[in-house]
Short mmCIF file of C-alpha atoms in Angstrom, two decimals:
data_model
loop_
_atom_site.label_atom_id
_atom_site.label_comp_id
_atom_site.label_asym_id
_atom_site.label_seq_id
_atom_site.Cartn_x
_atom_site.Cartn_y
_atom_site.Cartn_z
CA MET H 1 308.00 80.49 129.45
CA GLY H 2 306.65 80.52 125.96
CA CYS H 3 303.06 79.39 126.26
CA ALA H 4 303.56 78.00 129.73
CA THR H 5 302.66 79.79 132.92
CA SER H 6 303.64 78.84 136.44
CA VAL H 7 301.43 79.01 139.49
CA TYR H 8 302.75 78.60 143.02
CA ALA H 9 300.78 78.38 146.27
CA SER H 10 301.47 81.30 148.59
CA VAL H 11 299.82 81.89 151.95
CA GLY H 12 296.79 79.82 151.09
CA LYS H 13 296.20 81.41 147.71
CA LYS H 14 297.65 81.09 144.23
CA LYS H 15 300.25 83.58 143.17
CA ARG H 16 301.18 83.80 139.52
CA ILE H 17 304.89 83.98 138.75
CA VAL H 18 305.90 85.42 135.39
CA GLN H 19 308.67 83.13 134.22
CA GLU H 20 311.69 83.89 132.06
CA SER H 21 311.65 82.61 128.51
CA VAL H 22 314.96 81.68 126.91
CA VAL H 23 313.51 78.65 125.10
CA PHE H 24 309.92 78.65 123.83
CA VAL H 25 308.02 76.27 126.10
CA LEU H 26 304.69 74.58 125.41
CA GLN H 27 301.80 74.37 127.83
CA LEU H 28 301.80 71.11 129.77
CA ARG H 29 298.73 68.94 129.54
CA VAL H 30 298.08 66.35 132.23
CA PRO H 31 295.75 63.33 132.23
CA VAL H 32 292.40 63.56 133.95
CA GLN H 33 291.46 60.49 135.96
CA SER H 34 289.33 57.98 134.07
CA ASP H 35 287.87 54.67 135.20
CA LEU H 36 290.06 52.59 132.89
CA GLN H 37 289.64 49.40 134.91
CA ARG H 38 285.89 49.40 134.42
CA GLN H 39 285.91 50.60 130.82
CA LEU H 40 288.59 48.14 129.65
CA LYS H 41 287.37 45.08 131.55
CA GLY H 42 287.57 42.12 129.19
CA VAL H 43 289.20 44.20 126.47
CA ALA H 44 292.84 44.25 127.64
CA PRO H 45 294.70 42.05 130.17
CA LYS H 46 293.91 42.97 133.75
CA THR H 47 297.57 43.61 134.63
CA THR H 48 297.95 45.90 131.61
CA VAL H 49 294.83 47.87 132.50
CA GLU H 50 295.93 48.24 136.12
CA ARG H 51 299.36 49.46 135.04
CA LEU H 52 297.84 51.91 132.53
CA ALA H 53 295.58 53.36 135.21
CA CYS H 54 298.40 53.52 137.77
CA LEU H 55 300.81 55.30 135.41
CA ARG H 56 298.15 57.72 134.17
CA ASN H 57 297.27 58.69 137.76
CA GLN H 58 300.96 58.96 138.64
CA ILE H 59 301.63 61.35 135.75
CA GLN H 60 298.72 63.54 136.80
CA LEU H 61 299.61 63.63 140.51
CA VAL H 62 303.34 64.25 140.00
CA ALA H 63 302.70 67.00 137.44
CA GLU H 64 300.13 68.77 139.61
CA ASP H 65 302.13 68.42 142.85
CA THR H 66 305.35 69.78 141.32
CA GLY H 67 303.99 72.14 138.67
CA GLY H 68 305.70 69.97 136.06
CA SER H 69 309.17 70.48 137.53
CA ALA H 70 309.79 66.78 138.33
CA ILE H 71 310.86 66.25 134.73
CA SER H 72 312.89 63.05 135.20
CA GLU H 73 310.10 61.29 137.10
CA LEU H 74 307.47 62.42 134.60
CA ARG H 75 309.59 61.35 131.65
CA THR H 76 310.11 57.86 133.10
CA ALA H 77 306.39 57.42 133.74
CA LEU H 78 305.47 58.73 130.27
CA GLU H 79 307.94 56.39 128.56
CA GLU H 80 306.55 53.37 130.42
CA TYR H 81 302.97 54.46 129.69
CA LEU H 82 303.84 54.93 126.01
CA SER H 83 305.39 51.46 125.95
CA LEU H 84 302.12 49.94 127.17
CA LEU H 85 300.12 51.90 124.58
CA THR H 86 302.57 50.79 121.89
CA GLY H 87 302.06 47.15 122.88
CA ILE H 88 298.30 47.55 122.53
CA VAL H 89 298.64 49.25 119.12
CA LYS H 90 301.17 46.76 117.73
CA LYS H 91 299.02 43.82 118.83
CA LYS H 92 296.17 45.49 116.94
CA ASN H 93 293.81 45.29 119.87
CA ASP H 94 290.99 47.04 118.05
CA GLY H 95 288.63 46.24 120.91
CA MET H 96 290.00 49.22 122.83
CA GLU H 97 288.80 51.72 120.22
CA GLY H 98 285.72 53.48 121.56
CA CYS H 99 285.80 51.62 124.89
CA VAL H 100 287.54 54.24 127.00
CA GLU H 101 287.51 58.01 127.18
CA PHE H 102 290.99 59.51 127.48
CA LYS H 103 290.79 62.93 129.10
CA TRP H 104 293.46 65.63 129.41
CA LYS H 105 293.57 69.21 130.69
CA ILE H 106 296.03 72.10 130.80
CA LEU H 107 298.19 71.96 133.93
CA GLY H 108 296.97 74.52 136.45
CA ASP H 109 293.61 74.91 134.76
CA GLY H 110 290.90 74.12 137.27
CA ARG H 111 288.26 73.69 134.60
CA ARG H 112 287.03 70.39 133.21
CA ALA H 113 289.01 68.35 130.69
CA GLU H 114 290.11 70.28 127.61
CA LEU H 115 290.56 67.10 125.52
CA CYS H 116 288.33 64.05 125.51
CA PHE H 117 288.68 61.26 122.95
CA THR H 118 288.47 57.48 122.45
CA ASN H 119 291.18 57.14 119.78
CA ILE H 120 294.29 55.40 121.14
CA TRP H 121 296.53 57.10 118.54
CA MET H 122 295.26 60.42 119.86
CA GLU H 123 296.34 59.32 123.33
CA MET H 124 299.80 58.53 121.97
CA LEU H 125 299.96 61.94 120.27
CA THR H 126 299.14 63.68 123.56
CA VAL H 127 301.74 61.64 125.47
CA ILE H 128 304.56 62.36 122.98
CA HIS H 129 303.48 66.02 122.85
CA MET H 130 303.92 66.15 126.65
CA MET H 131 307.36 64.54 126.30
CA ALA H 132 308.33 67.30 123.84
CA ALA H 133 306.98 69.97 126.20
CA LEU H 134 309.07 68.54 129.06
CA ALA H 135 312.21 68.51 126.90
CA LEU H 136 311.67 72.18 126.00
CA THR H 137 310.97 73.03 129.65
CA GLU H 138 314.18 71.33 130.78
CA ALA H 139 316.20 73.09 128.05
CA ASN H 140 314.79 76.41 129.22
CA SER H 141 315.67 75.71 132.86
CA LEU H 142 319.24 74.79 131.88
CA MET H 143 319.64 78.15 130.14
CA ILE H 144 318.54 80.13 133.22
CA PRO H 145 321.24 80.20 135.94
CA LYS H 146 319.63 79.36 139.27
CA ALA H 147 321.80 81.84 141.18
CA CYS H 148 320.81 84.67 138.85
CA SER H 149 317.09 83.95 138.40
CA ASP H 150 316.02 86.64 140.87
CA SER H 151 318.37 89.44 139.92
CA SER H 152 318.66 91.05 136.52
CA ASN H 153 321.82 92.86 137.65
CA SER H 154 323.79 89.71 138.39
CA VAL H 155 326.41 88.42 136.01
CA ARG H 156 324.73 85.54 134.25
CA VAL H 157 326.87 82.53 133.52
CA VAL H 158 325.63 79.26 132.01
CA SER H 159 328.20 76.49 131.88
CA SER H 160 329.21 74.99 128.55
CA ASP H 161 327.92 71.60 129.71
CA CYS H 162 324.48 73.04 130.47
CA ARG H 163 324.36 74.68 127.06
CA ARG H 164 325.37 71.48 125.27
CA ASP H 165 322.74 69.54 127.25
CA ALA H 166 320.16 72.16 126.26
CA VAL H 167 321.04 71.65 122.58
CA ASP H 168 320.58 67.89 122.98
CA LEU H 169 317.16 68.44 124.57
CA LEU H 170 316.11 70.77 121.75
CA LEU H 171 317.07 68.13 119.18
CA LYS H 172 315.14 65.53 121.19
CA ALA H 173 312.05 67.77 121.34
CA SER H 174 312.30 68.36 117.59
CA GLY H 175 312.46 64.59 117.05
CA TYR H 176 309.34 64.02 119.15
CA LEU H 177 307.43 66.63 117.16
CA GLU H 178 308.62 65.29 113.80
CA PHE H 179 307.47 61.80 114.81
CA CYS H 180 304.01 63.15 115.68
CA ILE H 181 303.76 64.76 112.24
CA ARG H 182 305.14 61.80 110.29
CA GLU H 183 303.68 58.80 112.12
CA ILE H 184 300.56 59.92 114.00
CA LEU H 185 298.84 62.87 112.32
CA THR H 186 298.86 60.98 109.02
CA ARG H 187 296.51 58.42 110.61
CA PHE H 188 293.80 60.98 111.36
CA PRO H 189 291.03 61.93 108.92
CA PRO H 190 290.56 65.64 108.19
CA ASP H 191 287.61 66.00 110.58
CA ILE H 192 289.73 64.86 113.56
CA LYS H 193 292.71 67.00 112.50
CA SER H 194 290.53 70.10 112.33
CA LYS H 195 289.41 69.62 115.94
CA LEU H 196 292.93 69.33 117.39
CA PRO H 197 294.07 72.09 119.80
CA ASP H 198 296.15 74.85 118.22
CA ASP H 199 299.45 73.55 119.58
CA MET H 200 298.76 70.11 118.10
CA GLN H 201 297.96 71.34 114.61
CA GLU H 202 300.47 70.15 112.00
CA SER H 203 301.55 73.68 111.11
CA VAL H 204 302.36 74.50 114.73
CA LEU H 205 304.13 71.19 115.38
CA GLN H 206 306.28 71.69 112.26
CA THR H 207 307.08 75.26 113.27
CA LEU H 208 308.01 74.21 116.81
CA SER H 209 310.29 71.50 115.45
CA ILE H 210 312.13 73.92 113.12
CA GLN H 211 312.46 76.70 115.68
CA ALA H 212 313.88 74.21 118.23
CA LEU H 213 316.68 73.56 115.73
CA GLY H 214 317.11 77.32 115.34
CA GLN H 215 317.47 77.75 119.09
CA GLY H 216 319.95 74.90 119.21
CA THR H 217 322.02 76.74 116.60
CA GLU H 218 321.71 79.96 118.63
CA ILE H 219 323.20 78.19 121.66
CA GLN H 220 325.99 76.77 119.50
CA LEU H 221 326.77 80.32 118.34
CA GLY H 222 327.08 81.35 121.98
CA LEU H 223 329.55 78.52 122.57
CA ALA H 224 331.53 79.60 119.50
CA VAL H 225 331.67 83.22 120.70
CA ASP H 226 333.12 82.02 124.02
CA SER H 227 335.68 79.80 122.30
CA GLN H 228 339.04 81.23 121.29
CA LYS H 229 339.38 78.50 118.66
CA ALA H 230 336.20 79.42 116.75
CA THR H 231 336.95 81.48 113.63
CA LEU H 232 334.88 84.36 112.25
CA SER H 233 333.80 82.08 109.41
CA VAL H 234 332.41 79.53 111.88
CA LYS H 235 330.50 82.22 113.78
CA ARG H 236 329.13 83.65 110.53
CA ARG H 237 328.02 80.22 109.37
CA LEU H 238 326.17 79.51 112.64
CA ALA H 239 324.46 82.91 112.57
CA CYS H 240 323.41 82.42 108.94
CA GLU H 241 322.08 78.92 109.67
CA GLN H 242 320.10 80.38 112.54
CA VAL H 243 318.54 82.92 110.15
CA ILE H 244 317.50 80.12 107.78
CA TYR H 245 315.87 78.07 110.54
CA PHE H 246 313.85 80.97 111.95
CA SER H 247 312.94 82.20 108.47
CA GLN H 248 311.57 78.75 107.58
CA ALA H 249 309.65 78.55 110.85
CA TYR H 250 308.16 82.03 110.38
CA GLN H 251 307.11 81.35 106.80
CA TYR H 252 305.57 78.02 107.78
CA LEU H 253 303.37 79.50 110.49
CA SER H 254 302.61 83.03 109.31
CA GLY H 255 300.10 81.96 106.65
CA CYS H 256 298.06 79.67 108.94
CA GLU H 257 294.72 80.56 110.49
CA VAL H 258 295.78 79.51 114.01
CA VAL H 259 298.18 82.48 114.37
CA SER H 260 295.33 84.85 115.15
CA HIS H 261 295.19 83.81 118.80
CA GLY H 262 296.62 81.76 121.65
CA CYS H 263 299.83 79.76 121.61
CA ALA H 264 300.42 80.09 117.86
CA LYS H 265 300.22 83.90 118.00
CA LYS H 266 302.80 84.03 120.79
CA LEU H 267 305.00 81.49 119.00
CA LEU H 268 305.01 83.63 115.84
CA ARG H 269 306.12 86.68 117.82
CA PHE H 270 308.85 84.65 119.50
CA ILE H 271 310.16 83.42 116.14
CA TYR H 272 310.12 86.94 114.70
CA TRP H 273 312.13 88.20 117.68
CA LYS H 274 314.70 85.43 117.29
CA PHE H 275 314.82 85.91 113.51
CA LEU H 276 315.74 89.58 113.92
CA GLU H 277 318.42 88.76 116.50
CA ALA H 278 319.86 86.05 114.26
CA LYS H 279 319.90 88.33 111.22
CA ALA H 280 321.65 91.07 113.19
CA ALA H 281 324.32 88.57 114.24
CA ALA H 282 324.65 87.22 110.69
CA TYR H 283 325.19 90.68 109.16
CA TYR H 284 327.66 91.60 111.89
CA TYR H 285 329.83 88.53 111.33
CA HIS H 286 329.43 88.76 107.55
CA GLY H 287 330.61 92.36 107.79
CA LEU H 288 333.69 91.35 109.81
CA VAL H 289 334.60 88.69 107.23
CA THR H 290 333.98 91.05 104.28
CA ASP H 291 335.99 93.84 105.88
CA LYS H 292 339.12 91.69 105.69
CA GLY H 293 339.21 92.31 101.92
CA ASN H 294 341.59 94.90 100.49
CA GLU H 295 339.25 96.46 97.94
CA PRO H 296 337.32 99.66 98.80
CA ALA H 297 334.13 97.85 97.79
CA CYS H 298 334.76 95.31 100.55
CA HIS H 299 334.89 98.05 103.19
CA VAL H 300 331.75 99.69 101.84
CA SER H 301 329.92 96.36 101.86
CA ALA H 302 331.11 95.70 105.40
CA VAL H 303 329.83 99.07 106.64
CA CYS H 304 326.46 98.35 105.02
CA CYS H 305 326.35 95.06 106.97
CA PHE H 306 327.23 96.77 110.26
CA LEU H 307 324.60 99.47 109.82
CA ALA H 308 321.99 96.85 108.90
CA ALA H 309 322.96 94.82 111.98
CA ALA H 310 322.50 97.88 114.21
CA GLU H 311 319.05 98.55 112.77
CA LEU H 312 318.00 94.90 113.12
CA LEU H 313 319.23 94.82 116.70
CA ALA H 314 317.04 97.81 117.58
CA GLU H 315 314.04 96.16 115.89
CA SER H 316 314.67 92.90 117.76
CA LYS H 317 314.30 94.67 121.10
CA LYS H 318 310.84 95.90 120.05
CA ALA H 319 309.94 92.40 118.86
CA CYS H 320 311.04 90.93 122.20
CA PHE H 321 308.76 93.38 124.03
CA SER H 322 305.86 92.43 121.75
CA PHE H 323 306.45 88.72 122.42
CA CYS H 324 306.54 89.19 126.20
CA LEU H 325 303.24 91.10 126.23
CA ALA H 326 301.38 88.53 124.12
CA PRO H 327 299.26 86.37 126.46
CA PRO H 328 300.22 84.52 128.52
CA VAL H 329 302.62 87.26 129.67
CA THR H 330 306.25 86.14 129.93
CA ARG H 331 309.55 87.75 130.89
CA ALA H 332 312.57 87.85 128.61
CA PRO H 333 315.90 87.17 130.29
CA PRO H 334 318.26 90.10 130.88
CA MET H 335 320.69 90.61 128.01
CA TRP H 336 323.50 88.09 128.38
CA GLY H 337 325.70 85.69 126.45
CA VAL H 338 326.04 86.19 122.70
CA MET H 339 323.35 88.87 122.47
CA LYS H 340 324.91 90.91 125.28
CA HIS H 341 328.21 90.69 123.41
CA LEU H 342 326.60 91.71 120.12
CA SER H 343 324.49 94.50 121.65
CA GLN H 344 327.74 96.12 122.74
CA LYS H 345 329.84 95.36 119.67
CA ILE H 346 327.39 96.05 116.83
CA PRO H 347 326.65 99.75 117.57
CA GLU H 348 330.30 100.36 118.42
CA VAL H 349 331.68 98.74 115.26
CA ALA H 350 328.96 100.28 113.05
CA PHE H 351 329.83 103.78 114.27
CA ARG H 352 333.60 103.31 114.10
CA LYS H 353 333.63 101.73 110.64
CA SER H 354 331.21 104.28 109.17
CA GLN H 355 333.51 107.04 110.47
CA THR H 356 336.62 105.33 109.11
CA TYR H 357 335.20 104.72 105.64
CA GLY H 358 332.91 107.75 105.45
CA TYR H 359 334.67 109.07 102.36
CA LEU H 360 334.11 105.76 100.56
CA LEU H 361 330.43 105.79 101.45
CA GLU H 362 330.05 109.19 99.82
CA GLU H 363 331.72 107.93 96.66
CA GLU H 364 329.75 104.68 96.63
CA GLU H 365 326.31 106.11 97.41
CA LYS H 366 324.64 103.53 95.20
CA ALA H 367 326.21 100.70 97.20
CA MET H 368 324.43 101.96 100.32
CA GLN H 369 321.10 101.38 98.62
CA CYS H 370 321.75 97.66 98.11
CA LEU H 371 322.32 95.49 101.17
CA PRO H 372 324.70 92.55 100.55
CA GLU H 373 323.11 89.11 100.51
CA LEU H 374 323.98 86.73 103.31
CA PRO H 375 325.76 83.53 102.24
CA ASP H 376 323.65 80.38 102.05
CA PHE H 377 324.83 77.38 104.07
CA GLN H 378 323.65 73.79 104.38
CA LEU H 379 321.90 73.34 107.73
CA SER H 380 323.83 71.34 110.30
CA LEU H 381 321.31 70.34 112.97
CA ARG H 382 318.71 67.62 112.46
CA PRO H 383 315.96 66.33 114.76
CA GLU H 384 317.01 63.40 116.93
CA GLU H 385 315.39 60.26 115.52
CA PHE H 386 312.56 58.96 117.70
CA GLU H 387 310.81 55.61 117.43
CA LEU H 388 308.15 53.97 119.54
CA PRO H 389 309.60 51.88 122.39
CA GLU H 390 310.08 48.14 122.10
CA ILE H 391 307.44 45.87 123.63
CA GLU H 392 307.79 42.54 125.35
CA ALA H 393 307.52 39.48 123.12
CA GLY H 394 304.04 38.05 123.02
CA SER H 395 301.41 37.03 120.53
CA SER H 396 298.00 38.51 120.04
CA GLU H 397 296.57 34.98 120.15
CA GLY H 398 298.01 34.44 123.62
CA ASN H 399 296.69 37.81 124.64
CA GLN H 400 293.17 36.90 123.53
CA THR H 401 293.34 33.58 125.39
CA HIS H 402 294.42 35.42 128.54
CA LEU H 403 291.53 37.87 128.15
CA LEU H 404 289.06 35.02 127.76
CA SER H 405 290.43 33.36 130.88
CA GLU H 406 290.07 36.57 132.87
CA HIS H 407 286.56 37.09 131.51
CA LEU H 408 285.52 33.56 132.54
CA GLU H 409 287.01 34.06 136.01
CA ASP H 410 285.06 37.29 136.44
CA TYR H 411 281.91 35.58 135.22
CA SER H 412 282.47 32.67 137.62
CA ASP H 413 283.00 35.01 140.58
CA ASN H 414 279.87 36.99 139.75
CA HIS H 415 277.86 33.80 139.21
CA ASP H 416 278.96 32.40 142.61
CA ASP H 417 278.01 35.68 144.29
CA ASP H 418 274.56 35.52 142.70
CA GLU H 419 274.05 31.94 143.96
CA ASP H 420 275.10 32.90 147.49
CA ASN H 421 272.64 35.79 147.42
CA ASP H 422 269.87 33.43 146.26
CA GLU H 423 270.56 31.03 149.14
CA LEU H 424 270.43 33.91 151.63
CA ASP H 425 267.11 35.00 150.20
CA HIS H 426 265.68 31.51 150.74
#
């Protein structure tokens, strides 16, 4: 799924399963165990440190035991962990900076930690990035019918509720990513930014946020196609909006250095595939709307749109194949939903209309050389607003007093132990 790969245990050895990719999914990173209790002794309240360590270990164990599929449990733990980190940041506990090493690794990667840092804002970035990855993963799972996941010949049906929930998750993921760009990356100096993994670079985060909105619009188009109440104008508008989103995402990423390899390279191919599909849909619906005109020029323009849609549809299939082969290898879902509908209708309508208005095409040969422009619409979807969670009321002065008390208790316990050892020696 996107950049993610799934590994399942089978007869004592790991078997790699190539997953379907309806929604582009990020690789999941999981925490690597760190001795927080020792490193943060006297820096943060003992109860806070214990809870941080417990939640961090819980996130790692649940993610590794389930392959990241226990999304609800992971989300709850991540939100609580983020709340604790937020409390430390908002109380301006600068003593934590440099005291602890936060380590993360790619889920399923047996190697040592991929990320290692002491910056607490970097820890918050990684946590929110994981929350976005989980939202995309859940959206992808909602768009793959469980009963049809093993058979490409089955009739694939995704309920309207599942599709609406997937749109909500895409907006949520976009909001997480926008927050990372707006509120966290701006705090890092250039030298730290340059060392971030590819999928945490600003250009990639921005692209992921935009393309999530594009995929949300794609799902909305599918709902409109299934609805008898949706007009041609509504379908055309959604298809055109989808083109704008994927065009923006492609332009944002294509000029960046990170696209030469890894996640960014695969993401670019995914966006190009979706852009071609969206443009084919947009020209098809624009052609249907234009063809309602009475003037010969309207029919000629419509035929041009249908022929362009047919060509774009053929190109999109090649782009899909290119995306799937880019490492890590993924599997595109069988043709279904709006694209199955369009893959049948576009070639059929293009052939029929070009036959019907063939005589006009011969007369208007110059018109065939100029493809009509798609209408420009204001974009409808926006990222869901995300803010850091609220923290319990408490003052930094009280926090420091509590730390001092804990420090004195630890000192007293150690001092008593030393005296007892001295008496035993005598």
